[in-house]
PDB file of C-alpha atoms and ligand atoms in Angstrom:
ATOM      1  CA  MET A 576      41.785 -23.643 -31.662  1.00  0.00           C
ATOM      2  CA  LYS A 577      38.928 -22.307 -33.763  1.00  0.00           C
ATOM      3  CA  LYS A 578      36.935 -25.434 -33.028  1.00  0.00           C
ATOM      4  CA  LEU A 579      37.626 -25.067 -29.344  1.00  0.00           C
ATOM      5  CA  LEU A 580      36.438 -21.454 -29.391  1.00  0.00           C
ATOM      6  CA  ALA A 581      33.308 -22.449 -31.293  1.00  0.00           C
ATOM      7  CA  LEU A 582      32.611 -25.153 -28.712  1.00  0.00           C
ATOM      8  CA  LEU A 583      33.183 -22.712 -25.875  1.00  0.00           C
ATOM      9  CA  PHE A 584      30.783 -20.309 -27.536  1.00  0.00           C
ATOM     10  CA  VAL A 585      28.087 -22.968 -27.797  1.00  0.00           C
ATOM     11  CA  VAL A 586      28.549 -23.959 -24.155  1.00  0.00           C
ATOM     12  CA  LEU A 587      28.343 -20.311 -23.066  1.00  0.00           C
ATOM     13  CA  MET A 588      25.160 -19.813 -25.075  1.00  0.00           C
ATOM     14  CA  MET A 589      23.638 -22.890 -23.458  1.00  0.00           C
ATOM     15  CA  VAL A 590      24.494 -21.647 -19.990  1.00  0.00           C
ATOM     16  CA  ALA A 591      23.021 -18.235 -20.792  1.00  0.00           C
ATOM     17  CA  CYS A 592      19.906 -19.890 -22.123  1.00  0.00           C
ATOM     18  CA  PHE A 593      19.419 -22.033 -19.012  1.00  0.00           C
ATOM     19  CA  ALA A 594      19.685 -18.918 -16.904  1.00  0.00           C
ATOM     20  CA  GLY A 595      17.432 -16.740 -18.979  1.00  0.00           C
ATOM     21  CA  CYS A 596      15.388 -18.439 -21.693  1.00  0.00           C
ATOM     22  CA  GLY A 597      11.923 -19.520 -20.795  1.00  0.00           C
ATOM     23  CA  SER A 598      12.404 -19.150 -17.060  1.00  0.00           C
ATOM     24  CA  LYS A 599      10.332 -16.237 -15.900  1.00  0.00           C
ATOM     25  CA  ASP A 600      11.693 -13.826 -13.321  1.00  0.00           C
ATOM     26  CA  THR A 601      10.574 -14.756  -9.836  1.00  0.00           C
ATOM     27  CA  LEU A 602       8.860 -12.410  -7.402  1.00  0.00           C
ATOM     28  CA  VAL A 603       9.710 -13.638  -3.929  1.00  0.00           C
ATOM     29  CA  MET A 604       7.077 -12.642  -1.411  1.00  0.00           C
ATOM     30  CA  GLY A 605       7.572 -13.040   2.310  1.00  0.00           C
ATOM     31  CA  THR A 606       4.643 -13.421   4.680  1.00  0.00           C
ATOM     32  CA  ASN A 607       3.573 -14.916   8.004  1.00  0.00           C
ATOM     33  CA  ALA A 608       0.857 -17.416   7.168  1.00  0.00           C
ATOM     34  CA  THR A 609      -0.923 -17.330  10.541  1.00  0.00           C
ATOM     35  CA  PHE A 610      -3.082 -14.335   9.757  1.00  0.00           C
ATOM     36  CA  PRO A 611      -6.401 -15.378   8.219  1.00  0.00           C
ATOM     37  CA  PRO A 612      -7.956 -14.215   5.922  1.00  0.00           C
ATOM     38  CA  TYR A 613      -4.879 -12.325   4.638  1.00  0.00           C
ATOM     39  CA  GLU A 614      -2.562 -15.369   4.739  1.00  0.00           C
ATOM     40  CA  TYR A 615      -2.934 -18.828   6.159  1.00  0.00           C
ATOM     41  CA  VAL A 616      -2.121 -22.428   5.279  1.00  0.00           C
ATOM     42  CA  ASP A 617      -5.141 -24.218   3.786  1.00  0.00           C
ATOM     43  CA  ASP A 618      -6.056 -27.911   4.088  1.00  0.00           C
ATOM     44  CA  ASN A 619      -3.773 -28.731   1.142  1.00  0.00           C
ATOM     45  CA  GLY A 620      -0.817 -27.155   2.899  1.00  0.00           C
ATOM     46  CA  GLU A 621      -0.791 -24.199   0.549  1.00  0.00           C
ATOM     47  CA  ILE A 622      -0.453 -20.569   1.571  1.00  0.00           C
ATOM     48  CA  VAL A 623      -3.624 -18.786   0.501  1.00  0.00           C
ATOM     49  CA  GLY A 624      -5.478 -15.588   1.358  1.00  0.00           C
ATOM     50  CA  ILE A 625      -6.002 -12.021   0.238  1.00  0.00           C
ATOM     51  CA  ASP A 626      -2.294 -11.112   0.197  1.00  0.00           C
ATOM     52  CA  ALA A 627      -1.280 -14.276  -1.668  1.00  0.00           C
ATOM     53  CA  GLU A 628      -3.927 -13.668  -4.332  1.00  0.00           C
ATOM     54  CA  ILE A 629      -3.124  -9.984  -4.749  1.00  0.00           C
ATOM     55  CA  ALA A 630       0.572 -10.836  -5.078  1.00  0.00           C
ATOM     56  CA  ALA A 631      -0.227 -13.558  -7.626  1.00  0.00           C
ATOM     57  CA  ALA A 632      -2.324 -11.128  -9.682  1.00  0.00           C
ATOM     58  CA  VAL A 633       0.437  -8.505  -9.585  1.00  0.00           C
ATOM     59  CA  ALA A 634       3.088 -11.074 -10.521  1.00  0.00           C
ATOM     60  CA  GLU A 635       0.998 -12.196 -13.475  1.00  0.00           C
ATOM     61  CA  LYS A 636       0.705  -8.620 -14.691  1.00  0.00           C
ATOM     62  CA  LEU A 637       4.473  -8.223 -14.395  1.00  0.00           C
ATOM     63  CA  GLY A 638       5.096 -11.504 -16.211  1.00  0.00           C
ATOM     64  CA  MET A 639       6.731 -12.954 -13.114  1.00  0.00           C
ATOM     65  CA  GLU A 640       6.459 -16.226 -11.211  1.00  0.00           C
ATOM     66  CA  LEU A 641       5.319 -15.846  -7.587  1.00  0.00           C
ATOM     67  CA  GLU A 642       7.171 -17.675  -4.827  1.00  0.00           C
ATOM     68  CA  ILE A 643       5.930 -17.352  -1.242  1.00  0.00           C
ATOM     69  CA  LYS A 644       8.241 -17.694   1.770  1.00  0.00           C
ATOM     70  CA  ASP A 645       6.653 -18.203   5.177  1.00  0.00           C
ATOM     71  CA  MET A 646       8.547 -16.580   8.054  1.00  0.00           C
ATOM     72  CA  GLU A 647       8.020 -14.937  11.437  1.00  0.00           C
ATOM     73  CA  PHE A 648       6.221 -11.602  11.200  1.00  0.00           C
ATOM     74  CA  ASP A 649       9.011  -9.785  13.006  1.00  0.00           C
ATOM     75  CA  SER A 650      11.648 -11.016  10.486  1.00  0.00           C
ATOM     76  CA  LEU A 651       9.875  -9.641   7.433  1.00  0.00           C
ATOM     77  CA  LEU A 652      11.306  -6.131   7.383  1.00  0.00           C
ATOM     78  CA  THR A 653      14.881  -7.382   7.832  1.00  0.00           C
ATOM     79  CA  ALA A 654      14.286  -9.898   5.036  1.00  0.00           C
ATOM     80  CA  VAL A 655      13.136  -7.064   2.750  1.00  0.00           C
ATOM     81  CA  GLN A 656      16.147  -4.954   3.687  1.00  0.00           C
ATOM     82  CA  SER A 657      18.611  -7.787   3.091  1.00  0.00           C
ATOM     83  CA  LYS A 658      16.766  -8.702  -0.149  1.00  0.00           C
ATOM     84  CA  THR A 659      16.158 -12.269   1.049  1.00  0.00           C
ATOM     85  CA  ILE A 660      12.659 -11.495  -0.234  1.00  0.00           C
ATOM     86  CA  ASP A 661      11.570  -8.951  -2.849  1.00  0.00           C
ATOM     87  CA  ILE A 662       8.394  -7.934  -1.139  1.00  0.00           C
ATOM     88  CA  ALA A 663       6.502  -8.476   2.113  1.00  0.00           C
ATOM     89  CA  LEU A 664       2.736  -8.778   2.047  1.00  0.00           C
ATOM     90  CA  ALA A 665       1.468  -9.671   5.475  1.00  0.00           C
ATOM     91  CA  GLY A 666      -1.472  -7.482   6.415  1.00  0.00           C
ATOM     92  CA  MET A 667       1.320  -5.104   7.249  1.00  0.00           C
ATOM     93  CA  THR A 668       0.400  -1.688   8.588  1.00  0.00           C
ATOM     94  CA  VAL A 669       2.106   1.382   7.158  1.00  0.00           C
ATOM     95  CA  THR A 670       3.866   3.237   9.978  1.00  0.00           C
ATOM     96  CA  ASP A 671       6.352   6.120  10.030  1.00  0.00           C
ATOM     97  CA  GLU A 672       8.767   3.988  12.015  1.00  0.00           C
ATOM     98  CA  ARG A 673       8.737   1.186   9.419  1.00  0.00           C
ATOM     99  CA  LYS A 674       9.097   3.744   6.614  1.00  0.00           C
ATOM    100  CA  LEU A 675      12.573   4.453   7.976  1.00  0.00           C
ATOM    101  CA  SER A 676      13.694   0.971   6.874  1.00  0.00           C
ATOM    102  CA  VAL A 677      11.514   0.102   3.835  1.00  0.00           C
ATOM    103  CA  ASN A 678       9.321   1.680   1.180  1.00  0.00           C
ATOM    104  CA  PHE A 679       5.599   0.979   1.234  1.00  0.00           C
ATOM    105  CA  SER A 680       3.460   0.471  -1.844  1.00  0.00           C
ATOM    106  CA  ASP A 681       0.085   2.156  -2.246  1.00  0.00           C
ATOM    107  CA  THR A 682      -2.345   0.699   0.250  1.00  0.00           C
ATOM    108  CA  TYR A 683      -4.778  -2.055  -0.699  1.00  0.00           C
ATOM    109  CA  ALA A 684      -6.812  -2.627   2.467  1.00  0.00           C
ATOM    110  CA  LYS A 685      -7.755  -1.115   5.811  1.00  0.00           C
ATOM    111  CA  GLY A 686      -7.142  -2.721   9.168  1.00  0.00           C
ATOM    112  CA  VAL A 687      -8.456  -2.002  12.632  1.00  0.00           C
ATOM    113  CA  GLN A 688      -6.802  -3.020  15.893  1.00  0.00           C
ATOM    114  CA  VAL A 689      -9.487  -4.576  18.059  1.00  0.00           C
ATOM    115  CA  ILE A 690      -9.646  -6.142  21.504  1.00  0.00           C
ATOM    116  CA  ILE A 691     -10.653  -9.779  22.084  1.00  0.00           C
ATOM    117  CA  VAL A 692     -11.934 -10.640  25.576  1.00  0.00           C
ATOM    118  CA  PRO A 693     -13.758 -13.546  27.228  1.00  0.00           C
ATOM    119  CA  GLU A 694     -17.540 -13.072  26.942  1.00  0.00           C
ATOM    120  CA  ASN A 695     -17.919 -12.339  30.667  1.00  0.00           C
ATOM    121  CA  SER A 696     -14.941  -9.931  30.849  1.00  0.00           C
ATOM    122  CA  ALA A 697     -15.040  -6.713  32.886  1.00  0.00           C
ATOM    123  CA  ILE A 698     -13.039  -5.021  30.108  1.00  0.00           C
ATOM    124  CA  LYS A 699     -15.461  -2.834  28.131  1.00  0.00           C
ATOM    125  CA  THR A 700     -13.312  -0.058  26.664  1.00  0.00           C
ATOM    126  CA  VAL A 701      -9.680   0.718  25.818  1.00  0.00           C
ATOM    127  CA  ASP A 702      -9.306   2.536  29.178  1.00  0.00           C
ATOM    128  CA  ASP A 703     -10.088  -0.700  31.007  1.00  0.00           C
ATOM    129  CA  LEU A 704      -6.874  -2.224  29.597  1.00  0.00           C
ATOM    130  CA  LYS A 705      -4.815  -0.324  32.176  1.00  0.00           C
ATOM    131  CA  GLY A 706      -3.054  -2.797  34.440  1.00  0.00           C
ATOM    132  CA  LYS A 707      -4.506  -5.796  32.600  1.00  0.00           C
ATOM    133  CA  LYS A 708      -2.448  -8.571  31.010  1.00  0.00           C
ATOM    134  CA  ILE A 709      -2.553  -7.896  27.268  1.00  0.00           C
ATOM    135  CA  GLY A 710      -1.590 -10.512  24.669  1.00  0.00           C
ATOM    136  CA  VAL A 711      -0.176  -9.458  21.284  1.00  0.00           C
ATOM    137  CA  GLN A 712       1.692 -10.864  18.305  1.00  0.00           C
ATOM    138  CA  THR A 713       5.376  -9.935  18.546  1.00  0.00           C
ATOM    139  CA  GLY A 714       6.414  -6.899  16.519  1.00  0.00           C
ATOM    140  CA  THR A 715       2.926  -5.975  15.320  1.00  0.00           C
ATOM    141  CA  THR A 716       1.374  -2.551  15.655  1.00  0.00           C
ATOM    142  CA  GLY A 717      -0.859  -3.969  18.412  1.00  0.00           C
ATOM    143  CA  ASP A 718       2.343  -4.876  20.295  1.00  0.00           C
ATOM    144  CA  ILE A 719       3.918  -1.464  19.682  1.00  0.00           C
ATOM    145  CA  TYR A 720       0.835   0.591  20.698  1.00  0.00           C
ATOM    146  CA  CYS A 721       0.104  -1.462  23.826  1.00  0.00           C
ATOM    147  CA  THR A 722       3.735  -1.446  24.965  1.00  0.00           C
ATOM    148  CA  ASP A 723       3.834   2.355  24.534  1.00  0.00           C
ATOM    149  CA  GLU A 724       0.524   2.979  26.253  1.00  0.00           C
ATOM    150  CA  PHE A 725       0.341   0.347  28.971  1.00  0.00           C
ATOM    151  CA  GLY A 726       3.997  -0.579  29.591  1.00  0.00           C
ATOM    152  CA  GLN A 727       6.032  -3.605  28.605  1.00  0.00           C
ATOM    153  CA  GLU A 728       5.345  -5.327  31.940  1.00  0.00           C
ATOM    154  CA  ASN A 729       1.659  -5.579  30.994  1.00  0.00           C
ATOM    155  CA  VAL A 730       2.189  -6.929  27.484  1.00  0.00           C
ATOM    156  CA  ASN A 731       2.733 -10.635  26.748  1.00  0.00           C
ATOM    157  CA  GLN A 732       4.197 -11.317  23.317  1.00  0.00           C
ATOM    158  CA  TYR A 733       3.295 -14.423  21.297  1.00  0.00           C
ATOM    159  CA  GLN A 734       4.743 -15.608  18.002  1.00  0.00           C
ATOM    160  CA  ASN A 735       1.289 -15.486  16.375  1.00  0.00           C
ATOM    161  CA  GLY A 736      -2.309 -14.549  17.040  1.00  0.00           C
ATOM    162  CA  ALA A 737      -3.511 -18.124  17.525  1.00  0.00           C
ATOM    163  CA  LEU A 738      -1.022 -18.632  20.388  1.00  0.00           C
ATOM    164  CA  ALA A 739      -2.154 -15.369  22.004  1.00  0.00           C
ATOM    165  CA  VAL A 740      -5.784 -16.475  21.745  1.00  0.00           C
ATOM    166  CA  ALA A 741      -4.895 -19.888  23.228  1.00  0.00           C
ATOM    167  CA  ALA A 742      -3.310 -18.089  26.199  1.00  0.00           C
ATOM    168  CA  LEU A 743      -6.495 -16.042  26.567  1.00  0.00           C
ATOM    169  CA  ASN A 744      -8.543 -19.239  26.589  1.00  0.00           C
ATOM    170  CA  ASN A 745      -6.292 -20.658  29.320  1.00  0.00           C
ATOM    171  CA  GLY A 746      -6.791 -17.555  31.456  1.00  0.00           C
ATOM    172  CA  GLN A 747      -3.101 -16.605  31.262  1.00  0.00           C
ATOM    173  CA  ILE A 748      -3.961 -13.149  29.898  1.00  0.00           C
ATOM    174  CA  ASP A 749      -7.020 -10.858  30.043  1.00  0.00           C
ATOM    175  CA  CYS A 750      -7.327  -9.823  26.403  1.00  0.00           C
ATOM    176  CA  VAL A 751      -5.686  -9.907  22.969  1.00  0.00           C
ATOM    177  CA  VAL A 752      -5.101  -6.835  20.793  1.00  0.00           C
ATOM    178  CA  ILE A 753      -4.966  -7.790  17.116  1.00  0.00           C
ATOM    179  CA  ASP A 754      -6.256  -6.850  13.641  1.00  0.00           C
ATOM    180  CA  ASN A 755     -10.022  -7.151  13.194  1.00  0.00           C
ATOM    181  CA  GLU A 756     -10.260  -9.750  10.416  1.00  0.00           C
ATOM    182  CA  PRO A 757      -7.918 -12.303  12.040  1.00  0.00           C
ATOM    183  CA  ALA A 758      -9.727 -11.494  15.322  1.00  0.00           C
ATOM    184  CA  LYS A 759     -13.064 -12.507  13.758  1.00  0.00           C
ATOM    185  CA  ASN A 760     -11.507 -15.777  12.563  1.00  0.00           C
ATOM    186  CA  PHE A 761     -10.012 -16.569  15.977  1.00  0.00           C
ATOM    187  CA  VAL A 762     -13.257 -15.752  17.824  1.00  0.00           C
ATOM    188  CA  LYS A 763     -15.214 -17.937  15.427  1.00  0.00           C
ATOM    189  CA  ALA A 764     -12.814 -20.834  15.962  1.00  0.00           C
ATOM    190  CA  ASN A 765     -13.166 -20.623  19.761  1.00  0.00           C
ATOM    191  CA  THR A 766     -16.119 -20.485  22.116  1.00  0.00           C
ATOM    192  CA  GLY A 767     -16.632 -17.955  24.889  1.00  0.00           C
ATOM    193  CA  LEU A 768     -14.738 -15.072  23.288  1.00  0.00           C
ATOM    194  CA  LYS A 769     -15.953 -11.772  21.818  1.00  0.00           C
ATOM    195  CA  ILE A 770     -14.575  -8.672  20.122  1.00  0.00           C
ATOM    196  CA  LEU A 771     -15.215  -5.333  21.824  1.00  0.00           C
ATOM    197  CA  ASP A 772     -17.037  -2.727  19.756  1.00  0.00           C
ATOM    198  CA  THR A 773     -14.375  -0.115  20.405  1.00  0.00           C
ATOM    199  CA  GLU A 774     -11.736   0.348  17.708  1.00  0.00           C
ATOM    200  CA  TYR A 775      -8.266   0.681  19.170  1.00  0.00           C
ATOM    201  CA  ALA A 776      -6.556   1.988  15.991  1.00  0.00           C
ATOM    202  CA  ASN A 777      -7.340   2.394  12.299  1.00  0.00           C
ATOM    203  CA  GLU A 778      -4.634   1.425   9.838  1.00  0.00           C
ATOM    204  CA  ASP A 779      -3.670   0.987   6.189  1.00  0.00           C
ATOM    205  CA  TYR A 780      -2.122  -2.199   4.828  1.00  0.00           C
ATOM    206  CA  ALA A 781       0.550  -2.079   2.116  1.00  0.00           C
ATOM    207  CA  ALA A 782       3.415  -4.100   0.672  1.00  0.00           C
ATOM    208  CA  ALA A 783       6.951  -3.445   1.930  1.00  0.00           C
ATOM    209  CA  ILE A 784       9.743  -3.240  -0.657  1.00  0.00           C
ATOM    210  CA  SER A 785      13.465  -2.497  -0.331  1.00  0.00           C
ATOM    211  CA  LYS A 786      14.311   1.206  -0.574  1.00  0.00           C
ATOM    212  CA  GLU A 787      16.875   0.209  -3.209  1.00  0.00           C
ATOM    213  CA  ASN A 788      14.308  -1.429  -5.469  1.00  0.00           C
ATOM    214  CA  THR A 789      12.344   1.584  -6.688  1.00  0.00           C
ATOM    215  CA  GLU A 790      11.706  -0.128 -10.011  1.00  0.00           C
ATOM    216  CA  LEU A 791       9.716  -2.894  -8.313  1.00  0.00           C
ATOM    217  CA  LEU A 792       7.867  -0.302  -6.228  1.00  0.00           C
ATOM    218  CA  GLU A 793       6.773   1.543  -9.375  1.00  0.00           C
ATOM    219  CA  ASN A 794       5.809  -1.646 -11.205  1.00  0.00           C
ATOM    220  CA  PHE A 795       3.924  -2.997  -8.197  1.00  0.00           C
ATOM    221  CA  ASN A 796       1.951   0.228  -7.772  1.00  0.00           C
ATOM    222  CA  LYS A 797       1.113   0.378 -11.470  1.00  0.00           C
ATOM    223  CA  ALA A 798      -0.130  -3.220 -11.499  1.00  0.00           C
ATOM    224  CA  LEU A 799      -2.015  -2.698  -8.216  1.00  0.00           C
ATOM    225  CA  LYS A 800      -3.774   0.361  -9.628  1.00  0.00           C
ATOM    226  CA  GLU A 801      -4.923  -1.622 -12.655  1.00  0.00           C
ATOM    227  CA  LEU A 802      -6.163  -4.411 -10.377  1.00  0.00           C
ATOM    228  CA  LYS A 803      -8.043  -1.899  -8.236  1.00  0.00           C
ATOM    229  CA  ASP A 804      -9.535  -0.146 -11.265  1.00  0.00           C
ATOM    230  CA  ASP A 805     -10.789  -3.341 -12.896  1.00  0.00           C
ATOM    231  CA  GLY A 806     -12.317  -4.638  -9.653  1.00  0.00           C
ATOM    232  CA  THR A 807      -9.904  -7.550  -9.119  1.00  0.00           C
ATOM    233  CA  VAL A 808      -8.772  -6.372  -5.679  1.00  0.00           C
ATOM    234  CA  ASP A 809     -12.378  -5.927  -4.489  1.00  0.00           C
ATOM    235  CA  LYS A 810     -13.236  -9.356  -5.826  1.00  0.00           C
ATOM    236  CA  ILE A 811     -10.319 -10.988  -3.971  1.00  0.00           C
ATOM    237  CA  ILE A 812     -11.240  -9.223  -0.724  1.00  0.00           C
ATOM    238  CA  ALA A 813     -14.929 -10.166  -1.099  1.00  0.00           C
ATOM    239  CA  LYS A 814     -13.948 -13.794  -1.630  1.00  0.00           C
ATOM    240  CA  TYR A 815     -12.205 -13.949   1.745  1.00  0.00           C
ATOM    241  CA  ILE A 816     -14.304 -11.420   3.678  1.00  0.00           C
ATOM    242  CA  PRO A 817     -17.942 -12.149   2.860  1.00  0.00           C
ATOM    243  CA  ALA A 818     -20.249  -9.173   3.448  1.00  0.00           C
ATOM    244  CA  GLU A 819     -21.976  -9.437   6.828  1.00  0.00           C
TER     245      GLU A 819
HETATM  246  N1  LIG B 948      -1.212  -5.124  10.904  1.00  0.00           N
HETATM  247  C1  LIG B 948      -0.351  -5.525  11.946  1.00  0.00           C
HETATM  248  C2  LIG B 948       1.034  -4.979  11.744  1.00  0.00           C
HETATM  249  O1  LIG B 948       1.403  -4.618  10.686  1.00  0.00           O
HETATM  250  C3  LIG B 948      -0.283  -7.038  12.111  1.00  0.00           C
HETATM  251  C4  LIG B 948       0.178  -7.771  10.903  1.00  0.00           C
HETATM  252  C5  LIG B 948       0.406  -9.263  11.134  1.00  0.00           C
HETATM  253  O2  LIG B 948       0.413  -9.748  12.239  1.00  0.00           O
HETATM  254  N2  LIG B 948       0.574 -10.016  10.082  1.00  0.00           N
HETATM  255  O3  LIG B 948       1.793  -4.913  12.647  1.00  0.00           O
END
């Protein structure tokens, strides 16, 4: 009996060790990797970008292993709430509405909603969008603002920005409302498109974390502050957004 207990003890210790020893805690980040330069899939099939690098730097500070899950943008908040992911970093704008379902970290970047049009478009200002066919990425702030202001019947939703821009190229819509940095990437990758000078909305980007996980929120903010103070965040942003 004693021997059996001793054996049981050893087995239990081994199980505990497999679960805990050596294996770092994992920080599971959700994103939508169609949003360059914040997150996109590179030529090696890896998810890279500003958000991925900031998350990796934070994880390192917290002694955690970073795992990135790619999902639709409009599933991210539900995934945070259900704890399928620990954190969402996706060029996500802080809004009062979203704050009802998740906590936001301190902000780490600014975004601007801009308007992409064909070079010869008659659309010159935000007012000209009235009655036009507007393309957006589903569930984004661009989608929410345009639906509020111009009516759902004038807004065409696409699963990502590239699909919206493709529809613009095909003449199916008159413009695309999207964040400025992805907009620059999409315009560069296509001919005959331009970004209007007018800024449709100014926004702050932050990470979304479950309201129940205040410990992670505190740790994330602390690590982020250190990374801002020592210039790491600026360096990451400058790497992906070269000064013009
Ligand atoms: N900043 C926008 C938002 O939060 C778009 C983000 C995105 O498409 N990844 O809604």
